[in-house]
Amino acid sequence: MSEWLKAYRENHADFDQLSAIGTLPDNPFLAFSEWFDAAVQAQEREANACVLSTCTAELQAHSRILYLKELLDNQFIFYTNYLSQKGQALGANPKASLLFFWPQLMRQVRIEGTVTPIEASISDAYFATRPRESQIGAWASQQSEALTDRQELIARFEAYDAQFPAIVPRPPHWGGYALDAQYLEFWQGQPSRLHERRAYIRHQNQWQSKLLNP
Ligand SMILES: Cc1cc2nc3c(=O)[nH]c(=O)nc-3n(C[C@H](O)[C@H](O)[C@H](O)COP(=O)(O)O)c2cc1C
């Protein structure tokens, strides 16, 4: 072994061993919850923000950030406008991915699977907990459509505010989606640059995991 490598190994305790991913549970959803909680604990900003990537019927990929609302029955739930660009893409091709990056912890989680709209009653219950301005905004914003000017949006906001003086019902075009995962992958950056990756793959209803080269 070269002198350089010998010294390098001595200076990098992580070189010879798996650390973070070595202790992850075999259940990928428990593993995700563990890392999510650690991200919150580490005060990662917007720990629940993730990139949703979709692919249209024309095979054009699109990515955008949104908030993961919850992990419900092992499904990743997020909320949006069903008529938006992402809603239309998911209608044509429900295969999508979610990507989390927690820089303080040097961690990334990739989640791939199939997305379907959730039950209306679950969307109703969540919508009812949202602040009024978000509720009115969900009616006012024709998400992803061209906007002439800001005044157009404000005028719609004012109109819906007047239409719903008390309870704001959930717009039919706004609600949740659930991503049913086929694949999760955990990446842990390491000072030695020998980063760690562990992939969980679902075969029927069994999850198997394996290490990947970084
Ligand atoms: C931090 C952050 C959080 C966001 N959360 C959401 C969200 O939960 N739901 C949503 O529809 N859009 C959210 N957005 C806006 C989306 O990134 C995107 O602009 C919007 O959904 C329209 O995307 P589309 O035209 O591809 O459908 C968020 C943006 C940022 C930067």
Coordinates of C-alpha atoms and ligand atoms in Angstrom, one line a residue:
M1 CA 0.0 0.0 0.0
S2 CA 1.3 3.5 -0.9
E3 CA 2.3 5.8 1.9
W4 CA -0.3 8.3 0.6
L5 CA -3.1 5.7 0.9
K6 CA -1.9 4.5 4.3
A7 CA -2.0 8.1 5.6
Y8 CA -5.4 8.8 3.9
R9 CA -7.0 5.8 5.5
E10 CA -5.7 6.7 8.9
N11 CA -7.2 10.2 8.5
H12 CA -10.6 8.9 7.3
A13 CA -12.3 6.8 9.9
D14 CA -15.1 6.0 7.4
F15 CA -12.8 4.5 4.8
D16 CA -13.0 0.8 5.9
Q17 CA -16.6 0.6 7.1
L18 CA -20.2 1.3 6.3
S19 CA -21.6 3.8 8.7
A20 CA -25.0 5.4 8.1
I21 CA -26.5 2.9 5.6
G22 CA -25.0 -0.1 7.3
T23 CA -27.4 0.3 10.2
L24 CA -30.5 1.2 8.2
P25 CA -33.5 -1.1 8.8
D26 CA -34.4 -3.7 6.2
N27 CA -37.8 -2.1 5.9
P28 CA -37.2 0.8 3.4
F29 CA -40.1 2.9 4.9
L30 CA -38.7 2.7 8.4
A31 CA -35.3 3.6 6.8
F32 CA -36.9 6.6 5.2
S33 CA -38.6 7.7 8.4
E34 CA -35.3 7.4 10.3
W35 CA -33.5 9.6 7.8
F36 CA -36.4 12.0 7.6
D37 CA -36.5 12.4 11.4
A38 CA -32.7 12.9 11.4
A39 CA -33.1 15.6 8.8
V40 CA -35.6 17.4 10.9
Q41 CA -33.4 16.9 14.0
A42 CA -30.5 18.4 12.1
Q43 CA -32.6 21.4 11.2
E44 CA -32.3 20.9 7.5
R45 CA -34.3 23.8 5.9
E46 CA -37.4 22.5 4.3
A47 CA -36.6 18.9 5.1
N48 CA -39.9 17.8 3.5
A49 CA -39.2 19.5 0.2
C50 CA -38.4 17.1 -2.6
V51 CA -38.2 17.1 -6.4
L52 CA -41.0 15.4 -8.2
S53 CA -40.0 14.2 -11.7
T54 CA -42.6 13.2 -14.2
C55 CA -42.3 12.1 -17.8
T56 CA -44.9 13.0 -20.3
A57 CA -46.4 10.6 -23.0
E58 CA -43.9 12.3 -25.4
L59 CA -41.1 11.2 -23.0
Q60 CA -40.2 14.8 -21.9
A61 CA -39.0 14.8 -18.3
H62 CA -40.1 17.6 -16.0
S63 CA -39.0 18.3 -12.4
R64 CA -40.3 20.6 -9.8
I65 CA -40.1 20.9 -6.0
L66 CA -43.0 20.1 -3.7
Y67 CA -43.7 19.2 -0.2
L68 CA -44.1 15.7 1.0
K69 CA -47.1 15.8 3.3
E70 CA -46.9 12.4 4.9
L71 CA -46.0 8.8 4.6
L72 CA -49.4 7.0 4.8
D73 CA -49.6 3.2 4.7
N74 CA -46.2 3.2 3.1
Q75 CA -47.3 5.6 0.4
F76 CA -45.7 9.0 -0.1
I77 CA -48.4 11.7 -0.1
F78 CA -48.2 15.1 -1.7
Y79 CA -50.8 17.7 -2.7
T80 CA -51.2 19.7 -5.9
N81 CA -53.5 20.9 -8.7
Y82 CA -54.7 17.9 -10.7
L83 CA -55.0 20.0 -13.9
S84 CA -51.4 21.4 -13.6
Q85 CA -48.6 20.3 -15.9
K86 CA -47.6 17.6 -13.4
G87 CA -51.2 16.5 -13.0
Q88 CA -51.5 16.1 -16.7
A89 CA -48.2 14.3 -17.0
L90 CA -49.2 11.9 -14.2
G91 CA -52.5 11.2 -15.9
A92 CA -50.7 10.1 -19.0
N93 CA -47.8 8.3 -17.3
P94 CA -48.2 7.6 -13.6
K95 CA -44.5 6.6 -13.2
A96 CA -42.6 9.3 -11.3
S97 CA -39.8 9.8 -8.8
L98 CA -39.3 11.9 -5.6
L99 CA -35.9 13.1 -4.7
F100 CA -34.8 14.4 -1.3
F101 CA -31.5 16.1 -0.6
W102 CA -30.4 16.9 2.9
P103 CA -27.1 18.8 2.6
Q104 CA -26.2 19.2 6.3
L105 CA -26.2 15.4 6.5
M106 CA -24.9 14.9 3.0
R107 CA -27.8 12.5 2.3
Q108 CA -29.9 11.9 -0.7
V109 CA -33.0 9.6 -1.0
R110 CA -34.4 8.6 -4.4
I111 CA -37.9 7.1 -4.5
E112 CA -39.4 5.7 -7.7
G113 CA -42.9 4.3 -8.2
T114 CA -46.4 4.8 -9.5
V115 CA -48.6 7.7 -8.6
T116 CA -52.4 7.7 -8.2
P117 CA -54.8 10.3 -6.8
I118 CA -55.8 9.6 -3.2
E119 CA -59.3 9.2 -1.9
A120 CA -61.3 12.4 -2.0
S121 CA -62.2 12.2 1.7
I122 CA -58.4 12.3 2.6
S123 CA -57.9 15.4 0.5
D124 CA -61.0 17.0 2.0
A125 CA -59.7 16.4 5.5
Y126 CA -56.3 17.9 4.7
F127 CA -57.7 20.8 2.7
A128 CA -59.9 21.7 5.7
T129 CA -56.8 22.2 7.9
R130 CA -55.1 24.6 5.5
P131 CA -55.0 28.4 6.1
R132 CA -57.8 30.3 4.4
E133 CA -55.4 32.1 2.0
S134 CA -54.1 28.7 0.8
Q135 CA -57.6 27.4 0.4
I136 CA -58.7 30.5 -1.6
G137 CA -55.4 30.3 -3.5
A138 CA -56.2 26.7 -4.6
W139 CA -59.4 28.0 -6.2
A140 CA -57.7 31.1 -7.7
S141 CA -54.6 29.6 -9.2
Q142 CA -55.1 27.8 -12.6
Q143 CA -51.7 26.2 -11.9
S144 CA -49.3 26.0 -14.9
E145 CA -51.7 27.9 -17.2
A146 CA -50.5 31.2 -18.7
L147 CA -51.3 34.3 -16.7
T148 CA -51.9 37.7 -18.4
D149 CA -50.8 39.7 -15.4
R150 CA -50.8 39.5 -11.6
Q151 CA -54.1 41.5 -11.5
E152 CA -55.9 38.6 -13.2
L153 CA -54.8 36.3 -10.3
I154 CA -55.7 38.8 -7.6
A155 CA -59.1 39.4 -9.2
R156 CA -59.9 35.7 -9.1
F157 CA -58.6 35.5 -5.5
E158 CA -61.0 38.3 -4.5
A159 CA -63.9 36.7 -6.4
Y160 CA -63.4 33.4 -4.6
D161 CA -63.0 35.2 -1.3
A162 CA -66.4 36.8 -1.8
Q163 CA -67.9 33.5 -3.1
F164 CA -66.8 31.6 0.1
P165 CA -67.2 33.9 3.0
A166 CA -67.2 31.1 5.6
I167 CA -66.1 27.6 4.9
V168 CA -64.0 27.1 1.7
P169 CA -64.8 23.7 0.0
R170 CA -62.0 21.8 -1.6
P171 CA -61.8 22.6 -5.3
P172 CA -62.4 19.4 -7.3
H173 CA -59.1 20.0 -9.2
W174 CA -57.0 20.1 -6.1
G175 CA -56.0 17.1 -4.0
G176 CA -53.5 14.5 -3.1
Y177 CA -51.5 11.9 -4.9
A178 CA -49.9 8.8 -3.4
L179 CA -46.6 7.4 -4.7
D180 CA -46.4 3.7 -4.3
A181 CA -42.7 2.9 -4.3
Q182 CA -40.9 0.2 -6.3
Y183 CA -37.5 1.5 -5.5
L184 CA -35.8 3.5 -2.8
E185 CA -32.2 4.4 -2.6
F186 CA -30.2 5.9 0.2
W187 CA -26.9 7.8 -0.5
Q188 CA -24.6 8.9 2.3
G189 CA -21.7 11.2 1.4
Q190 CA -18.5 10.4 3.2
P191 CA -15.4 12.5 3.9
S192 CA -13.2 9.8 2.3
R193 CA -15.2 10.2 -0.9
L194 CA -16.0 6.5 -0.7
H195 CA -19.7 7.3 -0.5
E196 CA -22.3 4.8 0.5
R197 CA -25.4 3.7 -1.4
R198 CA -28.0 1.2 -0.5
A199 CA -30.9 0.4 -2.8
Y200 CA -34.2 -1.3 -1.9
I201 CA -36.1 -3.0 -4.7
R202 CA -39.6 -4.5 -4.5
H203 CA -40.2 -7.8 -6.1
Q204 CA -43.9 -8.6 -5.8
N205 CA -44.4 -7.6 -2.2
Q206 CA -40.9 -8.5 -0.9
W207 CA -38.3 -5.9 -0.5
Q208 CA -34.7 -6.8 -1.1
S209 CA -31.7 -4.5 -0.6
K210 CA -28.2 -4.3 -2.0
L211 CA -25.3 -2.0 -1.9
L212 CA -24.4 0.0 -5.0
N213 CA -21.1 1.4 -6.1
P214 CA -21.1 5.1 -5.3
Ligands
LIG1 C1 -40.2 24.9 -1.5 C2 -41.3 24.6 -2.5 C3 -42.4 23.9 -2.2 C4 -43.5 23.7 -3.1 N1 -44.5 22.9 -2.7 C5 -45.5 22.6 -3.6 C6 -46.5 21.7 -3.3 O1 -46.6 21.1 -2.2 N2 -47.5 21.5 -4.2 C7 -47.5 22.1 -5.5 O2 -48.4 21.9 -6.3 N3 -46.5 23.0 -5.8 C8 -45.5 23.2 -4.9 N4 -44.5 24.1 -5.3 C9 -44.5 24.7 -6.6 C10 -44.0 23.7 -7.7 O3 -42.5 23.6 -7.6 C11 -44.4 24.1 -9.1 O4 -44.0 25.4 -9.4 C12 -45.9 24.0 -9.3 O5 -46.5 22.9 -8.6 C13 -46.3 23.9 -10.8 O6 -45.6 22.8 -11.3 P1 -46.1 22.1 -12.7 O7 -46.3 23.3 -13.6 O8 -44.9 21.3 -13.2 O9 -47.3 21.3 -12.5 C14 -43.4 24.3 -4.4 C15 -42.3 25.0 -4.7 C16 -41.2 25.2 -3.8 C17 -40.0 26.0 -4.2

